[in-house]
mmCIF file with all atom_site columns, C-alpha atoms in Angstrom:
data_model
loop_
_atom_site.group_PDB
_atom_site.id
_atom_site.type_symbol
_atom_site.label_atom_id
_atom_site.label_alt_id
_atom_site.label_comp_id
_atom_site.label_asym_id
_atom_site.label_entity_id
_atom_site.label_seq_id
_atom_site.pdbx_PDB_ins_code
_atom_site.Cartn_x
_atom_site.Cartn_y
_atom_site.Cartn_z
_atom_site.occupancy
_atom_site.B_iso_or_equiv
_atom_site.pdbx_formal_charge
_atom_site.auth_seq_id
_atom_site.auth_comp_id
_atom_site.auth_asym_id
_atom_site.auth_atom_id
_atom_site.pdbx_PDB_model_num
ATOM 1  C CA . MET A 1 1  ? -5.482 6.251  -2.266 1.00 0.00 ? 1  MET A CA 1
ATOM 2  C CA . SER A 1 2  ? -8.115 6.607  0.362  1.00 0.00 ? 2  SER A CA 1
ATOM 3  C CA . THR A 1 3  ? -8.148 3.202  2.068  1.00 0.00 ? 3  THR A CA 1
ATOM 4  C CA . CYS A 1 4  ? -5.725 0.568  3.242  1.00 0.00 ? 4  CYS A CA 1
ATOM 5  C CA . ALA A 1 5  ? -7.462 -2.050 1.089  1.00 0.00 ? 5  ALA A CA 1
ATOM 6  C CA . GLU A 1 6  ? -6.952 0.088  -1.999 1.00 0.00 ? 6  GLU A CA 1
ATOM 7  C CA . ALA A 1 7  ? -3.271 0.530  -1.177 1.00 0.00 ? 7  ALA A CA 1
ATOM 8  C CA . ARG A 1 8  ? -2.835 -3.223 -0.633 1.00 0.00 ? 8  ARG A CA 1
ATOM 9  C CA . PHE A 1 9  ? -4.525 -3.924 -3.975 1.00 0.00 ? 9  PHE A CA 1
ATOM 10 C CA . HIS A 1 10 ? -2.202 -1.587 -5.851 1.00 0.00 ? 10 HIS A CA 1
ATOM 11 C CA . LEU A 1 11 ? 0.861  -3.044 -4.122 1.00 0.00 ? 11 LEU A CA 1
ATOM 12 C CA . SER A 1 12 ? -0.082 -6.669 -4.812 1.00 0.00 ? 12 SER A CA 1
ATOM 13 C CA . GLN A 1 13 ? -1.796 -6.397 -8.211 1.00 0.00 ? 13 GLN A CA 1
ATOM 14 C CA . CYS A 1 14 ? 0.095  -3.534 -9.819 1.00 0.00 ? 14 CYS A CA 1
ATOM 15 C CA . GLY A 1 15 ? 3.457  -4.047 -8.153 1.00 0.00 ? 15 GLY A CA 1
ATOM 16 C CA . LEU A 1 16 ? 3.768  -0.439 -7.009 1.00 0.00 ? 16 LEU A CA 1
ATOM 17 C CA . ALA A 1 17 ? 6.713  -1.019 -4.685 1.00 0.00 ? 17 ALA A CA 1
ATOM 18 C CA . ARG A 1 18 ? 6.972  2.701  -3.966 1.00 0.00 ? 18 ARG A CA 1
ATOM 19 C CA . LEU A 1 19 ? 3.831  2.317  -1.808 1.00 0.00 ? 19 LEU A CA 1
ATOM 20 C CA . ASP A 1 20 ? 5.909  0.209  0.592  1.00 0.00 ? 20 ASP A CA 1
ATOM 21 C CA . SER A 1 21 ? 8.597  2.702  1.477  1.00 0.00 ? 21 SER A CA 1
ATOM 22 C CA . ASN A 1 22 ? 10.231 0.677  4.270  1.00 0.00 ? 22 ASN A CA 1
ATOM 23 C CA . GLY A 1 23 ? 9.956  -2.748 2.629  1.00 0.00 ? 23 GLY A CA 1
ATOM 24 C CA . ASP A 1 24 ? 7.909  -4.453 5.346  1.00 0.00 ? 24 ASP A CA 1
ATOM 25 C CA . GLY A 1 25 ? 5.095  -5.527 3.020  1.00 0.00 ? 25 GLY A CA 1
ATOM 26 C CA . VAL A 1 26 ? 2.642  -2.958 4.373  1.00 0.00 ? 26 VAL A CA 1
ATOM 27 C CA . PRO A 1 27 ? 1.761  -0.223 1.882  1.00 0.00 ? 27 PRO A CA 1
ATOM 28 C CA . CYS A 1 28 ? 1.073  3.368  2.872  1.00 0.00 ? 28 CYS A CA 1
ATOM 29 C CA . GLU A 1 29 ? 1.873  3.208  6.565  1.00 0.00 ? 29 GLU A CA 1
ATOM 30 C CA . SER A 1 30 ? -0.246 6.328  7.057  1.00 0.00 ? 30 SER A CA 1
ATOM 31 C CA . LEU A 1 31 ? -3.326 4.357  5.939  1.00 0.00 ? 31 LEU A CA 1
ATOM 32 C CA . CYS A 1 32 ? -2.436 0.826  7.092  1.00 0.00 ? 32 CYS A CA 1
ATOM 33 C CA . ARG A 1 33 ? -1.513 0.905  10.743 1.00 0.00 ? 33 ARG A CA 1
#
């Protein structure tokens, strides 16, 4: 993943829960601050 939008898409559309490691609904904290 290279952008926050891409990470959000994969979390919401593909259900990749592993992108949201702390369970707060924000994927890839390193990208989505």
